[in-house]
Amino acid sequence: MSQKPPTPAVDTALAIAAQHGNRPDALLEMLHEIQHRLGFVPDAVIAPLAQTLNRSRAEVFGVISFYHDFRRQPAGRHVVKVCRAEACQARGARATEARLEQRLKIRTGETAPDGSVTLEAVYCLGLCAIGPNLMVDGRLHARAEGKRLENLLAEITS
Amino acid sequence: MIRVFVPRDSFALALDGDAVAAAMAAEARARKLDIEVVRNGSRGLAWLEPLVEVETPQGRLAYGPVTPADVASLFAAKFHEGGQHALALGPTAAIPFLKNQHRLTFARCGLADPLSLADYRAQGGYAGLAAALKKSPADIVAEVTASGLRGRGGAGFPAGIKWQTVLDAPGDAKYICCNADEGDSGTFADRMLMEGDPFLLIEGMTIAAIAVGAREGYLYIRSEYPQAIATMARAVELATLGGYLGKTIQDTEHSFTLHIRTGAGAYICGEETAMLESLEGKRGMVRTKPPIPALEGLFGKPTVINNVLSFAAVPDILARGGTAYAALGMGRSRGTLPFQLAGNVKHGGLVELPFGATLRLLINDFGGGTASGRPIRAVQVGGPLGAYLPASALDTPLDYEAFAGASAMLGHGGITVFDDTVDMGQQARFAMEFCAIESCGKCTPCRIGSQRGVEVIDRIRKGDNSSANLALLTDLCQTMTDASLCAMGGLTPMPVLSALKHFPEDFQPAAKAAE
């Protein structure tokens, strides 16, 4: 492929790779950090990263697409992860998810058109005795129903 | 000075634990009280979190569940001197939920600041390593074998045999891998241990490394556990500084370097070979076995892979001897298992008991029945791939073989309770849907079978040619069981078929319509 001039995103990705000694086995760690810094993993970093790690572009792309955590587009300003797994189901998670979809006016897996919020499914946050559980912008919230849920929603949508 | 404990475990954090701790510190300052707020691990009484404790001459007293709004009234009631308050629970150790447990692995969890190496040592930590350093590798493995310890991740494979295989394998490079990809719904023991007693896991992995001759190890933690990742990362730094990791451990010739790796939201990476692929920076695709990882594991080298709770059981086994551990339990299930009471249960949390207790004891005596107060209808044991058992099966002893005999599995000890509002047809459908979402895609029965499973269950539930589709579902489940590469596809039929067997009425659209 033709060489494109490096972009800030590519510089960031290659600097992160270098911090990990350009070890291909550290690819997941690199992708986590790239996403943390840039908000997502831009397609533009795939080829340079592959070349640096001596992997094929298909292999790097394959890793990004395999794992649920990695996103190829920016998420909303808030990211709400709702647990859909059994222990939360037993404690009313389906109602919590329905309420989130209703108030945020998006379905699970979608980002609001104005970019304000992304609603995602997660399968277990390890708080199975005190569900329904959410993770909002990296923070955990248990018993996400009733007033606690409404307060959270008010914060997210304000 | 008075010490007050406010957990930093995720249970407490998810219920405003940080705000409670901050309010405690602020209130103490305002009242000019000499109080130290210690952020400890969780004692495992999840329904009482944040569970605040205060150290008094009469021992530790508990108050909970505490919200930030309760803090002022707690101080007004002089809780810091053991004063009475609506949230007072009395001495922590006397709470029946705790008192009636037999804690070995979780003996220390929640007692102190999990990142205090001094506290860890003061409470018996690193006694197992000290014992191991006096033994030959073969003798360490023999001790683990004598304990009867079986893999706590779910499969229950004897740990001693696995370690012996790696010890006997030729080669200079060997690895220790800890599977902390605790993705099963209804389980949180790995998380609690990593957040509440991280040095115990490090000690167990270090003993394993010395036993088999490994100098490097990896701890693979799921990304859904940020608090566990942060705690373990700091604990590894502290253990290294303290001479418990790195080169010349405790001034011996042994060296062991421990790396932490973060998963990325793939349930399948809890399967050991998918985890190895992920640790190598690849898609988490299951490997065919043989070769077994004990001979060709990480980077193709002999590798011990165990679950968090397996490694965490090892220090006690070395410190007190394998036979002492083996004295507990029933049949071929020796020692204790940290059970996790989850779902619709009144008093959920962690209950460590010797094998052999019944579900009824756990759910009724420890758990206090359902949280909703409605009758129990179904209990799923062993995570999303475990069977749904009816209320009539609650007397099954919690033992690997007894559960296998009941066409169920104990797995990682997660117990998820459902009340009588559950729709078991919907739960069966979810089992297939989850498999379709999380399948690695390598083998056809799992990748395609789960998708077809969702569709067939939908047709059954709509009343579309039900009897023919029920036969098709049973046949599909048989194919998945027999022909899948790993437990994901191979065990997904377990929740489906158990729901069908015990709750056939939930698969009849007529019955649903009549409700």
XYZ file of C-alpha atoms in Angstrom:
673
model
C 0.000 0.000 0.000
C 1.040 3.581 -0.457
C 2.702 5.296 2.457
C 0.532 7.994 3.968
C 2.010 10.791 6.035
C 1.780 10.021 9.748
C -1.128 11.567 11.606
C -1.349 12.432 15.301
C -3.396 9.254 15.814
C -0.713 7.133 14.187
C 2.013 8.858 16.200
C 0.085 8.142 19.381
C -0.442 4.495 18.448
C 3.209 3.933 17.561
C 4.395 5.649 20.742
C 2.150 3.360 22.775
C 3.434 0.322 20.893
C 7.005 1.392 21.605
C 6.226 1.641 25.321
C 5.326 -2.042 25.128
C 8.585 -2.846 23.377
C 6.662 -3.406 20.129
C 5.858 -6.888 21.414
C 3.028 -8.372 19.350
C 1.677 -10.280 22.356
C 0.933 -6.922 24.001
C -1.463 -5.939 21.206
C -4.546 -5.911 23.451
C -2.812 -3.672 25.978
C -1.816 -1.321 23.156
C -5.348 -1.199 21.763
C -6.782 -0.460 25.218
C -4.381 2.446 25.617
C -4.999 3.739 22.103
C -8.728 3.683 22.775
C -8.234 5.329 26.145
C -6.234 8.149 24.562
C -8.182 8.617 21.341
C -11.646 7.460 22.355
C -11.640 4.741 19.712
C -9.243 2.762 17.519
C -9.103 4.589 14.184
C -8.681 2.450 11.069
C -5.687 4.621 10.182
C -3.582 3.033 12.920
C -4.073 -0.551 11.707
C -1.467 -0.627 8.926
C 1.316 1.171 10.811
C 0.672 -0.909 13.898
C 0.733 -4.122 11.873
C 4.009 -3.162 10.257
C 5.591 -2.286 13.591
C 4.497 -5.533 15.240
C 5.345 -7.668 12.211
C 1.762 -8.847 11.950
C -0.539 -8.665 8.959
C -3.139 -5.915 8.742
C -5.766 -8.652 8.730
C -4.451 -9.958 12.044
C -4.575 -6.545 13.709
C -7.987 -5.781 12.246
C -9.123 -9.233 13.330
C -8.192 -8.528 16.923
C -9.980 -5.170 16.911
C -13.137 -6.702 15.484
C -13.074 -9.815 17.704
C -13.207 -8.104 21.086
C -16.354 -6.275 22.186
C -14.367 -3.577 23.998
C -12.713 -2.061 20.959
C -14.632 0.490 18.923
C -13.792 1.740 15.447
C -15.918 4.880 15.830
C -16.063 7.362 18.684
C -18.649 6.616 21.349
C -21.104 9.091 22.805
C -19.963 11.518 25.489
C -21.383 9.160 28.081
C -21.088 5.384 27.783
C -23.697 3.393 29.664
C -23.111 -0.341 29.918
C -26.085 -2.307 31.157
C -25.609 -5.835 32.430
C -27.809 -8.286 30.554
C -26.591 -11.488 32.233
C -28.627 -13.984 34.254
C -28.064 -12.795 37.817
C -29.085 -9.263 36.859
C -32.027 -10.656 34.845
C -33.196 -12.344 38.059
C -33.167 -8.931 39.734
C -35.025 -6.943 37.095
C -32.340 -6.064 34.538
C -34.756 -6.382 31.632
C -36.889 -3.584 33.100
C -33.784 -1.464 33.729
C -32.607 -1.924 30.156
C -36.070 -1.076 28.813
C -36.171 2.078 30.946
C -32.721 3.124 29.698
C -33.768 2.601 26.090
C -36.954 4.571 26.672
C -35.317 7.537 28.423
C -32.217 7.695 26.205
C -34.354 7.118 23.094
C -31.904 4.610 21.659
C -31.663 0.836 21.579
C -28.873 -1.089 23.286
C -25.868 -1.014 20.972
C -26.663 2.444 19.621
C -25.288 5.948 20.062
C -27.686 8.881 20.263
C -27.736 10.921 17.016
C -26.508 13.991 18.925
C -23.538 12.013 20.228
C -24.582 12.487 23.844
C -24.692 8.874 24.950
C -23.930 5.303 23.909
C -25.875 2.407 25.410
C -24.109 -0.940 25.387
C -24.718 -4.423 26.727
C -22.241 -5.967 29.126
C -22.298 -9.535 30.358
C -21.510 -9.405 34.045
C -19.797 -6.767 36.151
C -19.239 -9.154 39.077
C -21.808 -7.523 41.369
C -24.360 -10.299 40.941
C -25.868 -10.080 44.434
C -26.867 -6.414 44.212
C -28.110 -5.909 40.635
C -29.384 -4.642 38.318
C -25.934 -3.268 37.565
C -24.583 -0.588 35.266
C -21.246 0.903 34.406
C -21.464 4.567 33.461
C -18.283 6.162 32.113
C -16.219 3.508 33.863
C -17.979 3.821 37.228
C -20.069 1.033 38.738
C -23.645 1.468 39.872
C -25.563 -1.286 41.634
C -29.321 -1.498 42.351
C -29.912 0.544 39.199
C -33.677 0.748 39.419
C -36.299 3.073 40.780
C -35.020 6.341 42.205
C -31.327 5.392 41.917
C -31.792 4.767 38.190
C -33.794 7.956 37.660
C -31.129 10.020 39.453
C -28.453 8.498 37.251
C -30.480 9.144 34.127
C -30.976 12.742 35.175
C -27.192 13.123 35.485
C -26.537 11.476 32.144
C -29.109 13.491 30.218
C -28.423 16.862 31.868
C -6.781 6.719 67.271
C -9.895 4.914 66.132
C -9.864 2.892 62.947
C -12.959 2.844 60.755
C -13.187 0.500 57.779
C -15.012 1.431 54.569
C -14.510 -1.158 51.813
C -13.022 -0.292 48.458
C -14.371 -3.470 46.909
C -16.556 -2.962 43.836
C -19.665 -3.953 45.816
C -19.156 -0.921 48.021
C -17.952 1.336 45.201
C -21.109 0.596 43.207
C -23.158 1.723 46.207
C -21.417 5.061 46.827
C -18.607 3.624 48.956
C -16.176 6.386 47.987
C -18.693 9.037 49.000
C -19.262 7.255 52.314
C -15.519 7.139 52.986
C -15.122 10.809 52.085
C -18.061 11.792 54.293
C -16.603 9.750 57.173
C -13.255 11.527 56.903
C -14.898 14.960 56.609
C -17.238 14.364 59.544
C -14.352 13.129 61.694
C -12.362 16.262 60.864
C -15.323 18.519 61.605
C -15.783 16.847 64.977
C -12.031 16.909 65.646
C -11.959 13.145 66.150
C -8.777 11.160 65.665
C -10.149 8.647 63.183
C -8.333 6.801 60.423
C -10.531 5.614 57.555
C -9.086 2.341 56.243
C -10.254 1.161 52.836
C -10.473 -2.606 53.230
C -11.721 -5.412 51.015
C -15.231 -6.794 51.281
C -16.269 -9.248 53.981
C -18.650 -10.684 51.391
C -21.959 -9.549 52.879
C -22.975 -7.901 49.656
C -26.481 -6.899 50.699
C -25.052 -4.865 53.582
C -22.533 -2.936 51.488
C -21.112 -0.482 52.076
C -20.500 -2.339 55.342
C -18.684 0.052 57.661
C -16.768 -1.398 60.579
C -15.201 0.236 63.590
C -12.445 -1.213 65.738
C -13.427 -1.166 69.422
C -12.102 -2.819 72.571
C -14.970 -5.345 72.100
C -13.721 -6.187 68.596
C -14.927 -4.990 65.231
C -18.511 -3.739 65.088
C -20.447 -3.498 61.851
C -22.909 -0.939 60.491
C -24.634 -1.241 57.168
C -25.716 -0.690 54.530
C -24.390 2.842 54.968
C -25.229 5.638 52.544
C -23.484 9.030 52.534
C -26.637 10.472 54.116
C -26.286 8.157 57.126
C -22.805 9.335 58.073
C -23.795 12.357 60.185
C -26.299 10.351 62.225
C -23.735 7.571 62.747
C -21.346 10.071 64.273
C -24.160 11.631 66.301
C -24.850 8.145 67.691
C -21.131 7.785 68.472
C -20.807 4.737 66.249
C -17.041 5.210 66.468
C -17.330 4.139 70.098
C -19.741 1.352 69.257
C -22.867 3.458 69.791
C -26.336 2.179 68.931
C -27.841 3.114 65.580
C -30.558 1.768 63.303
C -27.824 0.389 61.027
C -25.882 -1.320 63.846
C -25.266 -5.018 63.217
C -23.192 -5.866 66.288
C -19.840 -7.622 66.197
C -18.999 -8.426 62.575
C -17.692 -11.890 63.396
C -20.978 -12.788 65.107
C -23.173 -12.068 62.086
C -24.543 -15.568 61.307
C -23.799 -15.211 57.571
C -20.092 -14.886 58.471
C -19.985 -16.933 61.652
C -21.347 -20.065 59.982
C -18.786 -20.106 57.184
C -15.555 -22.053 57.066
C -13.173 -19.627 55.473
C -9.742 -20.693 54.298
C -9.203 -18.880 50.998
C -11.204 -15.859 52.161
C -10.015 -15.954 55.781
C -8.213 -12.643 55.404
C -10.365 -10.902 52.816
C -11.837 -7.661 54.129
C -9.856 -7.560 57.367
C -7.319 -4.967 56.327
C -6.083 -2.627 53.634
C -5.527 -5.118 50.796
C -2.412 -3.236 49.686
C -0.625 -3.400 53.022
C 2.090 -6.013 52.731
C 2.785 -5.582 56.453
C -0.837 -6.421 57.327
C -0.745 -9.383 54.963
C 2.330 -10.792 56.670
C 0.981 -10.034 60.147
C -2.095 -12.104 59.313
C -0.148 -15.176 58.244
C 0.595 -14.152 54.685
C 3.638 -15.631 52.960
C 3.782 -18.540 55.415
C 2.939 -20.793 52.448
C 5.818 -19.409 50.396
C 8.194 -19.814 53.338
C 7.179 -23.470 53.588
C 7.522 -23.941 49.828
C 11.020 -22.459 49.791
C 12.110 -25.222 52.164
C 10.813 -27.960 49.846
C 11.929 -29.469 46.571
C 9.700 -28.774 43.544
C 8.504 -32.389 43.601
C 7.573 -32.073 47.287
C 5.576 -28.892 46.656
C 3.640 -30.643 43.910
C 3.157 -33.656 46.194
C 1.630 -31.393 48.844
C -0.820 -29.938 46.326
C -1.659 -33.429 45.107
C -2.220 -34.611 48.678
C -4.621 -31.722 49.285
C -6.942 -33.061 46.588
C -7.281 -29.506 45.233
C -9.227 -29.458 41.979
C -9.324 -26.562 39.547
C -11.732 -23.965 40.862
C -12.414 -22.435 37.462
C -15.171 -24.920 36.805
C -13.719 -28.037 35.233
C -12.432 -29.442 38.535
C -9.263 -31.001 37.128
C -6.802 -32.086 39.859
C -4.268 -29.281 40.263
C -1.487 -31.613 41.422
C -1.622 -33.670 38.235
C -1.492 -30.532 36.107
C 1.499 -29.165 38.026
C 3.282 -32.536 37.862
C 2.841 -32.597 34.087
C 4.430 -29.162 33.747
C 7.196 -30.053 36.203
C 8.021 -33.172 34.178
C 7.821 -31.409 30.806
C 11.199 -30.747 29.217
C 12.259 -27.223 28.317
C 13.822 -24.162 29.878
C 10.935 -21.712 29.492
C 7.718 -22.465 31.358
C 4.867 -20.193 32.305
C 2.292 -19.709 35.036
C -0.994 -18.259 33.789
C -3.803 -17.222 36.054
C -7.225 -17.137 34.513
C -9.029 -14.183 36.043
C -11.512 -13.862 33.189
C -14.388 -14.462 35.585
C -17.155 -13.947 33.036
C -19.815 -16.254 34.445
C -22.851 -14.387 35.635
C -23.475 -15.172 39.289
C -19.791 -15.280 40.175
C -17.627 -12.660 41.831
C -15.242 -14.583 44.093
C -12.202 -13.993 41.864
C -12.959 -10.288 41.776
C -13.441 -10.075 45.542
C -10.201 -11.901 46.171
C -8.158 -9.772 43.777
C -9.634 -6.596 45.244
C -9.522 -7.762 48.853
C -6.461 -9.983 49.243
C -4.241 -9.577 46.175
C -1.027 -10.798 47.802
C -2.639 -14.189 48.398
C -3.022 -14.707 44.642
C 0.531 -13.503 44.026
C 1.801 -15.888 46.711
C -0.078 -18.832 45.175
C 1.254 -18.101 41.691
C 4.780 -17.710 43.071
C 4.574 -21.110 44.771
C 3.371 -22.622 41.484
C 6.298 -21.030 39.663
C 8.811 -22.460 42.112
C 7.107 -25.863 41.944
C 7.331 -26.243 38.174
C 10.385 -24.118 37.409
C 8.692 -21.149 35.740
C 10.250 -17.694 35.858
C 7.450 -15.714 34.238
C 3.743 -15.535 34.819
C 0.703 -13.792 33.407
C -2.453 -12.734 35.168
C -5.300 -12.295 32.689
C -8.026 -10.092 34.189
C -11.249 -9.194 32.401
C -11.654 -5.531 31.532
C -15.018 -5.408 33.317
C -13.037 -5.493 36.586
C -11.147 -2.145 36.631
C -10.852 -2.127 40.429
C -9.327 -5.615 40.449
C -6.864 -4.633 37.714
C -5.758 -1.519 39.599
C -5.426 -3.392 42.895
C -3.458 -6.263 41.392
C -1.169 -3.918 39.454
C -0.272 -2.057 42.637
C 0.114 -5.303 44.604
C 2.562 -6.632 42.007
C 4.636 -3.447 42.374
C 4.600 -3.718 46.162
C 5.445 -7.427 46.157
C 8.336 -6.734 43.806
C 9.617 -3.939 46.048
C 9.245 -6.241 49.044
C 11.372 -8.957 47.481
C 8.455 -11.328 46.879
C 8.530 -11.067 43.086
C 11.296 -10.441 40.602
C 14.805 -11.758 40.904
C 16.132 -13.696 43.927
C 12.829 -14.023 45.743
C 13.473 -13.774 49.487
C 17.197 -14.066 48.752
C 16.896 -17.464 47.112
C 17.902 -18.474 43.604
C 14.251 -18.329 42.498
C 12.979 -15.551 40.286
C 9.443 -14.896 39.141
C 8.163 -11.945 37.122
C 4.419 -11.411 36.997
C 2.717 -9.525 34.158
C -0.878 -8.331 34.225
C -2.895 -8.456 31.025
C -6.347 -7.005 30.469
C -9.054 -8.833 28.553
C -11.300 -6.972 26.171
C -14.849 -8.098 26.759
C -14.771 -11.597 25.267
C -16.436 -14.248 27.440
C -14.729 -17.012 25.480
C -11.342 -15.933 26.822
C -12.296 -17.669 30.059
C -11.700 -20.871 28.100
C -8.060 -21.645 28.757
C -6.794 -21.995 25.193
C -8.695 -18.905 24.016
C -7.073 -17.074 26.925
C -3.645 -18.226 25.717
C -4.366 -16.876 22.242
C -5.485 -13.594 23.779
C -2.321 -13.446 25.906
C -0.358 -13.821 22.689
C -2.118 -10.750 21.290
C -4.491 -12.627 19.000
C -8.216 -13.186 18.546
C -9.505 -15.341 21.372
C -10.034 -18.414 19.208
C -10.158 -21.760 20.967
C -7.293 -24.157 20.241
C -7.836 -27.823 19.553
C -6.520 -30.171 22.219
C -4.187 -32.033 22.222
C -1.620 -30.678 22.685
C -2.628 -29.803 26.231
C -1.410 -26.433 27.547
C 0.579 -28.198 30.281
C 2.887 -29.372 27.477
C 2.373 -26.737 24.774
C 0.732 -23.674 26.265
C 1.672 -20.006 26.189
C 4.070 -19.292 23.311
C 4.135 -23.071 22.804
C 5.814 -23.710 26.175
C 4.686 -25.861 29.114
C 2.178 -23.796 31.069
C 0.257 -24.107 34.322
C -3.146 -22.501 33.872
C -5.295 -22.227 36.955
C -8.132 -20.063 38.164
C -7.692 -17.325 40.786
C -9.270 -19.452 43.524
C -7.057 -22.456 42.728
C -3.868 -20.434 43.137
C -5.320 -18.678 46.180
C -5.960 -22.028 47.894
C -2.316 -23.052 47.574
C -0.628 -20.903 50.280
C -2.866 -22.422 52.972
C -2.155 -25.913 51.622
C 1.601 -25.328 51.882
C 1.385 -23.582 55.251
C -0.816 -26.154 56.998
C -0.176 -29.217 54.845
C -2.156 -30.915 52.087
C -3.763 -33.439 54.415
C -5.283 -30.690 56.593
C -6.931 -29.230 53.506
C -8.064 -32.636 52.314
C -9.719 -33.325 55.675
C -12.566 -31.036 54.579
C -15.097 -31.799 51.888
C -16.889 -34.867 50.570
C -16.088 -37.637 48.109
C -13.523 -36.507 45.550
C -14.271 -32.823 46.211
C -11.808 -31.853 48.925
C -11.374 -28.634 50.822
C -13.645 -25.620 50.624
C -15.349 -23.770 47.808
C -16.164 -20.073 47.983
C -19.798 -20.138 46.848
C -21.383 -17.026 45.472
C -25.029 -16.323 46.263
C -26.448 -14.182 43.500
C -29.549 -13.110 41.663
C -32.879 -12.904 43.420
C -31.646 -13.724 46.909
C -32.234 -11.645 50.010
C -28.770 -11.951 51.525
C -26.396 -12.331 48.612
C -22.640 -12.547 48.872
C -19.740 -14.872 49.373
C -20.114 -18.059 51.419
C -17.049 -20.281 51.752
C -17.911 -23.773 52.955
C -16.478 -27.257 52.666
C -17.967 -29.220 49.771
C -21.067 -31.186 50.704
C -23.442 -28.457 51.902
C -26.775 -28.313 50.093
C -28.249 -25.589 47.916
C -31.099 -25.348 50.421
C -28.707 -24.521 53.250
C -26.999 -21.885 51.159
C -30.085 -20.243 49.710
C -32.392 -20.447 52.729
C -30.111 -20.371 55.763
C -27.412 -18.083 54.407
C -29.381 -16.335 51.690
C -32.653 -15.855 53.550
C -34.701 -16.901 50.521
C -35.555 -14.650 47.613
C -35.095 -10.898 47.675
C -38.584 -10.443 46.270
C -40.117 -12.640 48.964
C -41.747 -14.785 46.288
C -41.191 -18.555 46.036
C -37.988 -19.867 44.436
C -38.705 -21.320 41.022
C -35.296 -22.034 39.522
C -31.650 -21.930 40.510
C -28.851 -21.773 37.978
C -25.606 -23.168 39.334
C -22.247 -22.800 37.607
C -22.785 -19.756 35.421
C -24.434 -19.310 32.020
C -23.412 -22.824 30.965
C -24.817 -24.430 34.113
C -28.137 -26.209 34.501
C -31.353 -24.636 35.756
C -32.542 -26.683 38.697
C -36.087 -26.648 40.071
C -36.866 -25.893 43.716
C -37.303 -29.644 44.252
C -33.566 -30.196 43.612
C -32.361 -27.967 46.437
C -31.151 -30.910 48.518
C -28.471 -31.857 45.999
C -25.123 -31.775 47.841
C -22.667 -29.248 46.477
C -20.049 -31.648 45.195
C -18.623 -32.018 41.673
C -19.805 -35.621 41.252
C -23.259 -35.156 42.826
C -23.938 -32.276 40.455
C -22.711 -34.230 37.452
C -25.075 -37.005 38.571
C -27.961 -34.526 38.484
C -27.047 -33.487 34.894
C -25.754 -30.212 36.274
C -22.403 -28.715 37.171
C -20.925 -26.891 40.099
C -18.586 -24.836 37.933
C -17.083 -21.839 39.679
C -19.600 -22.026 42.543
C -21.974 -19.319 41.363
C -25.590 -19.771 42.465
C -28.172 -17.592 40.763
C -31.657 -17.644 42.261
C -34.854 -16.879 40.308
C -38.307 -16.419 41.787
C -41.602 -17.618 40.286
C -41.884 -14.705 37.873
C -39.129 -16.148 35.682
C -40.018 -17.293 32.174
C -37.834 -20.345 31.620
C -38.468 -20.346 27.878
C -36.971 -16.870 27.789
C -33.996 -18.066 29.875
C -33.376 -20.989 27.493
C -33.513 -18.593 24.565
C -31.038 -16.303 26.307
C -28.593 -19.192 26.789
C -28.525 -19.737 23.020
C -28.412 -15.989 22.319
C -25.460 -15.539 24.680
C -23.618 -18.394 22.968
C -24.283 -16.810 19.579
C -22.912 -13.460 20.796
C -19.863 -14.894 22.546
C -18.917 -17.868 20.353
C -15.383 -17.546 18.988
C -16.669 -18.919 15.718
C -14.076 -21.606 15.208
C -16.393 -24.624 15.261
C -19.703 -24.923 13.453
C -21.899 -26.512 16.155
C -21.303 -23.528 18.427
C -21.202 -20.744 15.844
C -24.203 -21.828 13.758
C -25.924 -24.080 16.273
C -26.458 -21.303 18.785
C -28.009 -19.035 16.160
C -30.323 -21.821 14.955
C -31.077 -22.567 18.603
C -32.423 -19.057 19.152
C -34.616 -19.391 16.056
C -35.960 -22.824 16.975
C -36.831 -21.719 20.518
C -38.599 -18.669 19.072
C -40.695 -20.952 16.860
C -41.519 -23.244 19.779
C -42.575 -20.304 21.900
C -44.790 -19.010 19.093
C -46.457 -22.396 18.785
C -45.116 -22.882 15.295
C -45.061 -26.657 14.725
C -44.053 -27.100 18.369
C -43.548 -30.835 18.685
C -41.407 -31.090 15.543
C -39.382 -28.077 16.632
C -38.917 -29.483 20.132
C -37.456 -32.631 18.579
C -35.237 -30.443 16.415
C -34.052 -28.479 19.462
C -33.170 -31.671 21.326
C -31.288 -32.946 18.302
C -29.461 -29.642 17.866
C -28.453 -29.685 21.518
C -27.086 -33.204 21.126
C -24.988 -32.075 18.152
C -23.623 -29.084 20.056
C -22.810 -31.256 23.077
C -21.031 -33.917 21.039
C -19.279 -31.890 18.373
C -18.274 -28.518 19.824
C -14.581 -27.829 20.370
C -14.912 -26.435 23.880
C -17.299 -25.960 26.769
C -18.956 -22.876 25.268
C -20.818 -24.772 22.575
C -20.602 -28.054 24.434
C -22.352 -26.860 27.569
C -24.787 -24.257 26.238
C -27.315 -27.105 25.842
C -27.155 -27.637 29.612
C -29.235 -24.590 30.599
C -31.470 -25.126 27.552
C -32.233 -28.801 28.109
C -32.530 -28.449 31.887
C -35.067 -25.656 31.424
C -36.952 -27.838 28.964
C -36.832 -30.853 31.252
C -37.844 -29.174 34.502
C -40.100 -26.421 33.183
C -41.746 -27.769 29.990
C -44.848 -25.656 30.666
C -42.835 -22.514 29.857
C -42.269 -23.701 26.312
C -45.998 -23.899 25.534
C -47.449 -20.760 23.998
C -50.968 -21.731 25.087
C -49.965 -21.697 28.736
C -48.320 -18.328 28.301
C -51.417 -16.879 26.678
C -53.609 -18.193 29.492
C -51.594 -16.302 32.116
